[in-house]
Coordinates of C-alpha atoms and ligand atoms in Angstrom, one line a residue:
X1 CA 67.5 163.7 195.3
X2 CA 67.9 163.2 191.2
X3 CA 70.2 160.8 190.7
X4 CA 73.4 162.0 189.0
X5 CA 75.0 159.6 185.6
X6 CA 77.8 159.1 184.0
X7 CA 78.4 157.0 181.2
X8 CA 82.3 156.0 180.4
X9 CA 82.9 155.0 176.7
X10 CA 81.2 157.5 174.0
X11 CA 81.3 155.3 171.1
X12 CA 77.3 154.8 169.1
X13 CA 76.8 152.9 172.7
X14 CA 77.6 155.4 175.2
X15 CA 77.4 158.7 173.4
X16 CA 73.5 158.0 172.4
X17 CA 72.9 156.4 176.0
X18 CA 74.7 159.9 177.7
X19 CA 72.7 162.2 175.6
X20 CA 69.7 160.3 176.1
X21 CA 69.9 160.2 180.2
X22 CA 70.3 163.9 179.9
X23 CA 66.9 164.6 178.0
X24 CA 65.6 162.4 180.8
X25 CA 66.1 164.8 183.2
X26 CA 69.5 163.5 184.6
X27 CA 72.4 165.6 185.4
X28 CA 75.0 163.0 183.2
X29 CA 79.1 162.7 182.7
X30 CA 80.5 161.3 180.2
X31 CA 84.2 159.8 179.8
X32 CA 86.4 158.6 177.2
X33 CA 89.4 157.0 177.6
X34 CA 90.2 159.3 174.0
X35 CA 90.5 163.0 173.5
X36 CA 89.6 163.7 170.4
X37 CA 86.2 162.0 170.7
X38 CA 85.1 164.2 173.9
X39 CA 86.3 167.1 172.3
X40 CA 84.1 166.4 169.4
X41 CA 81.1 165.6 171.2
X42 CA 81.8 168.8 173.5
X43 CA 81.2 170.7 170.1
X44 CA 78.3 168.6 169.7
X45 CA 79.1 166.5 167.1
X46 CA 79.2 163.0 166.3
X47 CA 82.4 160.7 165.1
X48 CA 79.8 158.6 163.7
X49 CA 76.6 159.5 161.0
X50 CA 73.4 158.7 163.5
X51 CA 70.3 160.6 162.6
X52 CA 69.3 163.0 165.4
X53 CA 72.2 162.4 167.9
X54 CA 73.3 165.6 167.2
X55 CA 70.8 167.5 167.7
X56 CA 69.7 165.3 171.2
X57 CA 73.4 166.4 171.9
X58 CA 73.2 169.6 171.5
X59 CA 70.2 170.1 173.6
X60 CA 72.5 168.9 176.6
X61 CA 76.1 169.6 175.9
X62 CA 76.6 173.4 177.4
X63 CA 77.1 176.7 175.2
X64 CA 74.4 175.8 172.6
X65 CA 71.0 177.9 171.9
X66 CA 68.9 176.9 174.9
X67 CA 70.7 174.1 175.7
X68 CA 69.6 172.8 179.3
X69 CA 73.9 172.1 180.2
X70 CA 72.9 168.8 181.3
X71 CA 75.8 167.0 179.8
X72 CA 79.3 167.2 180.6
X73 CA 82.4 165.4 179.5
X74 CA 86.0 164.7 181.4
X75 CA 88.9 161.9 181.6
X76 CA 89.2 162.0 185.0
X77 CA 87.8 158.9 186.7
X78 CA 87.9 160.2 190.3
X79 CA 85.7 162.7 189.3
X80 CA 83.3 160.4 187.9
X81 CA 83.5 158.1 191.4
X82 CA 83.1 161.3 193.4
X83 CA 80.0 162.4 191.0
X84 CA 77.6 158.8 190.4
X85 CA 75.0 157.9 192.3
X86 CA 74.7 155.1 188.4
X87 CA 78.1 154.4 186.5
X88 CA 77.3 153.1 182.5
X89 CA 80.1 151.2 181.5
X90 CA 79.2 151.3 177.4
X91 CA 82.6 150.4 176.1
X92 CA 82.9 148.2 173.1
X93 CA 83.8 144.7 172.9
X94 CA 85.3 143.3 169.3
X95 CA 86.0 140.3 168.1
X96 CA 89.5 139.6 169.1
X97 CA 91.9 139.5 166.3
X98 CA 92.5 135.6 164.8
X99 CA 89.9 134.8 168.1
X100 CA 85.8 133.7 167.2
X101 CA 85.7 135.3 171.0
X102 CA 84.8 138.8 172.0
X103 CA 87.9 141.0 173.5
X104 CA 87.0 141.8 176.7
X105 CA 90.5 144.6 177.7
X106 CA 88.2 147.7 177.0
X107 CA 85.6 146.4 179.9
X108 CA 87.9 145.1 182.4
X109 CA 90.2 148.4 182.0
X110 CA 86.7 150.4 182.8
X111 CA 85.9 148.7 185.2
X112 CA 89.2 148.3 187.4
X113 CA 89.8 152.3 186.0
X114 CA 86.7 152.9 187.9
X115 CA 86.4 150.8 191.2
X116 CA 89.2 152.6 193.5
X117 CA 87.4 155.6 193.0
X118 CA 83.6 154.3 193.9
X119 CA 84.1 155.2 197.4
X120 CA 80.5 156.2 198.0
X121 CA 77.5 154.2 197.5
X122 CA 76.5 153.7 193.7
X123 CA 75.5 151.6 190.9
X124 CA 78.0 150.4 188.5
X125 CA 75.8 149.3 185.4
X126 CA 77.1 147.0 182.5
X127 CA 75.3 147.9 179.0
X128 CA 78.3 146.4 176.9
X129 CA 77.4 143.3 175.3
X130 CA 80.0 140.5 177.2
X131 CA 80.1 136.6 177.1
X132 CA 77.3 135.0 179.7
X133 CA 79.7 134.6 183.3
X134 CA 81.8 138.0 182.2
X135 CA 79.1 140.5 185.2
X136 CA 80.3 137.8 187.7
X137 CA 83.6 137.9 187.5
X138 CA 83.2 141.8 187.6
X139 CA 81.3 142.2 190.3
X140 CA 83.9 140.5 191.9
X141 CA 86.4 142.8 190.7
X142 CA 84.3 146.1 192.2
X143 CA 83.9 143.8 195.6
X144 CA 87.9 143.7 196.0
X145 CA 88.5 147.2 194.6
X146 CA 85.5 149.7 196.2
X147 CA 86.3 151.5 199.0
X148 CA 82.8 151.8 199.5
X149 CA 82.8 147.7 199.6
X150 CA 79.1 146.2 199.0
X151 CA 77.7 150.1 198.4
X152 CA 79.2 149.8 195.5
X153 CA 77.0 147.2 193.1
X154 CA 76.8 145.8 189.3
X155 CA 74.0 145.2 187.4
X156 CA 73.6 144.2 184.1
X157 CA 71.9 146.4 181.7
X158 CA 72.2 144.9 178.1
X159 CA 71.3 147.4 175.1
X160 CA 69.1 146.8 171.9
X161 CA 69.5 149.7 169.8
X162 CA 69.7 149.7 166.0
X163 CA 72.8 151.8 164.1
X164 CA 71.0 154.3 162.0
X165 CA 67.3 154.3 165.2
X166 CA 70.3 154.4 168.0
X167 CA 67.9 157.9 169.7
X168 CA 64.7 156.9 169.1
X169 CA 66.2 152.9 170.8
X170 CA 67.6 154.6 173.8
X171 CA 64.3 156.7 173.9
X172 CA 61.7 154.6 173.6
X173 CA 63.3 151.2 174.5
X174 CA 60.5 148.5 172.7
X175 CA 62.1 146.9 176.4
X176 CA 64.7 147.2 179.5
X177 CA 65.8 144.3 180.8
X178 CA 68.3 144.2 183.8
X179 CA 69.8 141.8 185.3
X180 CA 70.5 142.4 189.0
X181 CA 71.6 141.5 192.4
X182 CA 68.8 143.3 195.3
X183 CA 65.7 145.0 195.3
X184 CA 68.2 148.4 195.8
X185 CA 69.2 148.2 192.8
X186 CA 66.5 147.0 191.2
X187 CA 64.9 150.2 192.3
X188 CA 67.8 152.6 191.1
X189 CA 67.2 150.7 187.6
X190 CA 63.5 151.6 188.0
X191 CA 63.9 155.2 188.8
X192 CA 66.2 155.5 186.2
X193 CA 64.6 154.4 183.4
X194 CA 61.0 155.7 184.8
X195 CA 60.1 158.1 182.1
X196 CA 60.1 155.0 179.5
X197 CA 58.3 152.6 182.0
X198 CA 55.6 154.8 182.6
X199 CA 55.5 155.1 178.2
X200 CA 54.9 151.7 178.5
X201 CA 57.9 149.8 178.1
X202 CA 58.1 146.2 179.4
X203 CA 60.8 146.1 182.2
X204 CA 62.1 142.6 182.5
X205 CA 63.7 142.0 185.9
X206 CA 66.5 139.0 185.6
X207 CA 69.6 137.0 187.1
X208 CA 73.4 138.3 185.8
X209 CA 73.8 135.3 183.3
X210 CA 70.0 135.4 182.1
X211 CA 70.3 139.3 181.2
X212 CA 74.3 138.9 179.6
X213 CA 72.0 135.9 177.6
X214 CA 69.2 137.7 176.5
X215 CA 71.1 140.1 174.3
X216 CA 73.1 137.0 172.6
X217 CA 70.7 135.0 171.8
X218 CA 68.4 138.4 170.7
X219 CA 71.3 139.1 167.9
X220 CA 71.5 135.3 166.9
X221 CA 67.9 134.9 166.4
X222 CA 67.6 138.4 163.8
X223 CA 70.9 136.7 162.7
X224 CA 69.1 133.2 162.0
X225 CA 66.2 134.9 160.4
X226 CA 68.3 136.6 158.2
X227 CA 70.1 133.4 156.9
X228 CA 66.9 131.6 156.7
X229 CA 65.8 133.6 154.0
X230 CA 68.9 133.8 152.3
X231 CA 68.8 130.2 152.1
X232 CA 65.5 130.0 150.9
X233 CA 66.9 132.7 148.4
X234 CA 69.3 129.9 147.3
X235 CA 65.9 127.0 146.9
X236 CA 63.9 129.8 144.9
X237 CA 66.7 130.6 142.5
X238 CA 67.5 127.2 142.1
X239 CA 63.6 126.1 141.7
X240 CA 62.6 129.8 139.9
X241 CA 60.6 130.9 142.8
X242 CA 61.0 134.4 143.9
X243 CA 61.6 134.5 147.8
X244 CA 60.2 137.6 148.4
X245 CA 56.6 137.0 147.8
X246 CA 57.2 133.9 149.3
X247 CA 58.4 136.1 152.3
X248 CA 54.9 138.2 151.9
X249 CA 53.2 134.9 152.3
X250 CA 55.1 133.3 155.3
X251 CA 55.3 136.9 156.9
X252 CA 51.6 136.7 157.7
X253 CA 51.4 134.3 159.7
X254 CA 52.2 136.3 162.9
X255 CA 54.3 133.5 164.8
X256 CA 56.7 133.8 162.0
X257 CA 56.6 137.6 161.0
X258 CA 58.0 140.5 158.4
X259 CA 60.8 141.5 160.2
X260 CA 64.1 140.8 159.4
X261 CA 62.9 138.6 156.2
X262 CA 64.6 140.1 153.6
X263 CA 67.0 138.2 151.7
X264 CA 69.7 139.7 150.0
X265 CA 73.6 140.4 150.6
X266 CA 73.3 139.4 154.1
X267 CA 74.0 141.0 157.3
X268 CA 77.7 142.8 158.6
X269 CA 78.2 145.3 161.1
X270 CA 80.1 145.4 164.1
X271 CA 77.4 143.6 165.9
X272 CA 76.0 140.6 164.8
X273 CA 78.9 139.1 162.9
X274 CA 80.8 139.1 166.4
X275 CA 78.4 138.3 168.7
X276 CA 77.4 135.0 167.2
X277 CA 81.0 134.3 166.1
X278 CA 81.5 135.0 170.5
X279 CA 78.6 133.5 171.3
X280 CA 79.9 129.5 169.7
X281 CA 83.1 130.6 171.6
X282 CA 81.8 131.0 174.6
X283 CA 79.3 128.0 174.2
X284 CA 81.9 125.8 173.7
X285 CA 84.0 127.3 176.9
X286 CA 81.1 126.2 178.7
X287 CA 80.4 122.4 177.2
X288 CA 77.6 123.5 175.5
X289 CA 79.3 123.9 172.1
X290 CA 76.5 121.2 170.9
X291 CA 74.1 124.0 171.3
X292 CA 74.9 126.5 169.3
X293 CA 76.4 125.1 166.6
X294 CA 73.8 125.6 163.7
X295 CA 75.4 129.4 164.6
X296 CA 78.5 128.2 162.5
X297 CA 75.5 127.5 159.7
X298 CA 73.4 130.8 159.5
X299 CA 77.7 132.6 160.0
X300 CA 79.0 130.6 156.8
X301 CA 74.9 131.0 154.8
X302 CA 75.5 135.4 155.3
X303 CA 79.1 134.8 153.7
X304 CA 77.8 132.9 151.3
X305 CA 75.6 135.7 150.7
X306 CA 78.8 137.7 149.4
X307 CA 80.1 135.1 147.3
X308 CA 76.8 134.8 145.7
X309 CA 75.8 138.4 143.8
X310 CA 79.7 137.9 142.8
X311 CA 78.7 135.0 141.3
X312 CA 75.6 136.7 139.6
X313 CA 77.3 139.9 138.3
X314 CA 79.5 138.1 136.6
X315 CA 77.2 135.5 135.1
X316 CA 75.0 138.7 134.1
X317 CA 77.8 139.9 132.7
X318 CA 78.2 136.7 129.8
X319 CA 80.3 134.3 133.0
X320 CA 83.8 135.7 132.1
X321 CA 85.6 137.5 133.7
X322 CA 85.9 140.9 135.5
X323 CA 88.4 142.4 133.5
X324 CA 87.3 145.5 131.3
X325 CA 83.9 145.5 133.2
X326 CA 83.0 148.9 134.2
X327 CA 80.8 148.3 137.7
X328 CA 79.3 150.4 139.7
X329 CA 77.9 149.9 142.8
X330 CA 75.3 151.8 145.0
X331 CA 75.8 151.3 148.9
X332 CA 79.0 151.3 150.8
X333 CA 78.0 150.9 154.8
X334 CA 76.5 147.5 156.1
X335 CA 73.5 149.9 156.6
X336 CA 71.1 152.4 155.9
X337 CA 70.6 155.7 157.7
X338 CA 74.5 155.1 158.5
X339 CA 78.4 155.7 157.7
X340 CA 79.2 152.5 159.5
X341 CA 81.3 149.8 157.2
X342 CA 82.2 146.8 159.1
X343 CA 82.5 144.2 158.2
X344 CA 80.1 146.0 155.0
X345 CA 78.6 143.1 152.8
X346 CA 78.4 145.7 150.3
X347 CA 82.0 146.5 150.1
X348 CA 82.8 143.3 150.5
X349 CA 81.4 142.4 147.3
X350 CA 82.6 146.3 145.9
X351 CA 85.7 144.8 146.8
X352 CA 85.6 141.0 145.3
X353 CA 84.8 142.7 142.5
X354 CA 87.8 145.1 142.4
X355 CA 90.2 142.7 143.2
X356 CA 89.2 140.1 140.6
X357 CA 89.7 143.1 137.9
X358 CA 86.4 144.8 137.7
X359 CA 86.6 149.1 137.4
X360 CA 84.5 149.5 140.5
X361 CA 83.3 152.3 141.4
X362 CA 81.1 153.3 144.3
X363 CA 78.8 155.5 145.8
X364 CA 77.4 155.8 149.5
X365 CA 74.7 159.0 150.5
X366 CA 77.1 158.7 154.0
X367 CA 79.9 156.3 154.1
X368 CA 82.1 157.4 151.2
X369 CA 84.9 159.0 153.9
X370 CA 85.2 155.5 155.7
X371 CA 84.7 153.7 152.4
X372 CA 88.1 155.6 151.6
X373 CA 90.0 154.5 154.7
X374 CA 89.5 150.9 154.8
X375 CA 89.2 150.2 150.5
X376 CA 91.5 153.3 149.1
X377 CA 92.0 151.5 145.8
X378 CA 88.4 151.3 144.5
X379 CA 86.9 154.3 142.9
X380 CA 84.4 156.4 144.4
X381 CA 81.9 158.8 142.7
X382 CA 79.9 161.9 143.5
X383 CA 76.7 160.8 143.2
X384 CA 74.7 157.4 141.9
X385 CA 74.5 159.0 138.1
X386 CA 78.2 159.9 138.7
X387 CA 78.8 155.6 140.0
X388 CA 76.5 154.6 137.1
X389 CA 77.8 156.9 134.0
X390 CA 79.5 154.5 131.2
X391 CA 78.6 151.4 133.5
X392 CA 77.9 147.8 132.1
X393 CA 76.3 146.8 135.3
X394 CA 75.0 148.5 138.3
X395 CA 74.7 146.6 142.0
X396 CA 72.4 148.1 144.5
X397 CA 74.2 147.0 148.1
X398 CA 73.1 148.8 150.7
X399 CA 68.8 149.6 151.4
X400 CA 69.1 153.5 150.9
X401 CA 66.2 155.4 150.3
X402 CA 67.9 157.7 148.1
X403 CA 68.1 154.6 145.8
X404 CA 64.7 153.4 146.2
X405 CA 64.0 157.1 144.6
X406 CA 66.1 157.2 141.5
X407 CA 65.2 158.1 138.2
X408 CA 65.8 154.2 136.5
X409 CA 65.0 156.2 132.7
X410 CA 67.8 158.9 133.8
X411 CA 70.4 156.3 134.9
X412 CA 69.4 154.3 131.5
X413 CA 70.8 157.3 129.8
X414 CA 74.4 157.5 131.9
X415 CA 74.5 153.5 131.9
X416 CA 76.7 151.3 128.6
X417 CA 74.5 148.8 129.4
X418 CA 71.0 148.6 131.5
X419 CA 71.9 145.7 133.9
X420 CA 71.0 146.7 137.6
X421 CA 72.0 143.4 140.4
X422 CA 69.8 144.2 143.4
X423 CA 71.4 142.8 146.8
X424 CA 68.3 143.8 148.8
X425 CA 65.6 143.3 147.3
X426 CA 64.6 146.5 147.9
X427 CA 63.7 148.0 144.7
X428 CA 61.1 148.1 142.2
X429 CA 61.6 145.5 139.9
X430 CA 58.7 146.6 137.3
X431 CA 59.8 150.3 137.6
X432 CA 63.3 149.4 136.2
X433 CA 62.3 146.7 133.4
X434 CA 59.7 148.9 132.7
X435 CA 62.7 151.5 131.8
X436 CA 65.1 149.0 129.7
X437 CA 66.9 147.8 132.3
X438 CA 67.6 144.0 133.1
X439 CA 66.5 143.5 136.4
X440 CA 68.6 140.4 138.7
X441 CA 68.4 139.5 142.3
X442 CA 68.9 136.8 143.9
X443 CA 65.9 134.3 144.3
X444 CA 63.6 136.6 141.7
X445 CA 62.6 135.2 139.1
X446 CA 64.3 136.8 135.8
X447 CA 61.6 138.4 134.3
Ligands
UGA501 C1 71.7 144.4 166.0 C2 70.4 144.4 166.3 O1 69.4 144.6 165.1 C3 70.1 145.3 167.2 O2 68.7 145.1 168.3 C4 71.6 145.2 168.6 O3 71.6 146.2 169.7 C5 72.4 145.5 168.2 O4 72.9 144.8 166.7 C6 73.5 145.4 168.8 O5 74.4 144.3 169.1 O6 74.8 146.5 169.2 P1 72.6 147.0 163.8 O7 74.1 145.9 163.9 O8 72.3 148.1 164.2 O9 71.9 146.0 165.2 O10 72.0 146.3 162.8 P2 70.7 145.2 162.1 O11 69.6 146.6 162.1 O12 70.2 144.4 163.5 O13 71.2 145.3 160.6 C7 72.5 144.3 160.0 C8 72.0 143.6 159.2 O14 71.5 143.0 158.5 C9 72.6 144.7 158.5 O15 73.4 145.3 157.1 C10 70.9 144.9 157.5 O16 71.0 144.9 155.8 C11 70.7 143.5 157.5 N1 69.7 142.6 157.0 C12 68.6 143.1 158.0 C13 69.2 141.8 156.6 O17 70.3 141.3 155.7 N2 67.7 141.6 156.5 C14 66.9 142.1 156.6 O18 65.6 141.5 156.6 C15 67.6 142.7 158.3

């Protein structure tokens, strides 16, 4: 008989996972403790902008034309317990207020609420990013609380989806990692992921701690790559080198690779910054803090980029204060194809300049509403052209396709000064200079 799947938590991860499971052919019941979220999803809408996700939802949420009807929602834990053979826990684990460690309260409350309803054989599968050692502890909670006893089991299956590419990453994962304690758990997960495995996704079976560590170490490696190239940008800046050329040249070495070597104002978002901090905190608890002290440097290189962008702008404007200067900021989200402004380097830079007296006008293709909520005192414009109108400097801070396609000549007609600072090294300097702009980017030659 086909497996029945439940998904607990319908944020980024959960909403995407639930829709993907329905797409793979399973009956899915998803639970969230926030009623509004569920009501939105039932209307085929998502609380965040994620390309392709609403379309995927509407293919499976009942009531839409041609829908499979396989994806339903509830707030009833007993219904979830009775329905599922496999329960995916997809709640978030944010950074704790005032600490590096991550806040496990949502995971703990999800497991605590679900376990007493596990009366029949079931596999609970953790997907949230957690400190190593959590799965072992949560397995004990399930063993204590589940009426099914040993028939209710835990597995850990970290998620590697990228915002903006969440649907594709979930349906066609580049690897599937499962931490399991029994052959039954492994067999069930092979059944769940039969389609992607059939398409060639590698299936890596590990113990609990390794599965948990795969996730945090992958994000630490990515963060390290970005901070590495940003450190090289600082050296290039001092030595008059060109970090973009340098990245291209080292990237041809396939041991190094081209990806994640784009220098700029650094990484942000809801994952990389908090994950490396939580990883350091956990290593400290385990007495292995020395192994991860380098991550402190990765974090500080990253945070320094934001300040350096502000300085670059100040210097380019003549070195004085920002008072009376009009600054156009292109981009507010932490990355393109997302409306997420959590720990966004772009918004941070915009905010710093604003707080130093600059008149900042922000435009972002999808992040305006979230940016306004976080930073209501910044100026906002409805288009790039409007943001740039009258500007003394234009800062390109999130690498949206729309910004690469801008016409520098047209923008030049409305700007007060043709000064563009590329905080993402994503624009073509030749094009902008040809249209009479002064183009500056960290770690790139001035002309
Ligand atoms: C990251 C990981 O890439 C995913 O594999 C992981 O599943 C996810 O976190 C998670 O833990 O849930 P995401 O937060 O969507 O995904 O963002 P990334 O694509 O990793 O980008 C992070 C930041 O790095 C962005 O601000 C981006 O602009 C910046 N970045 C990226 C650079 O500054 N340079 C680069 O070369 C690449």
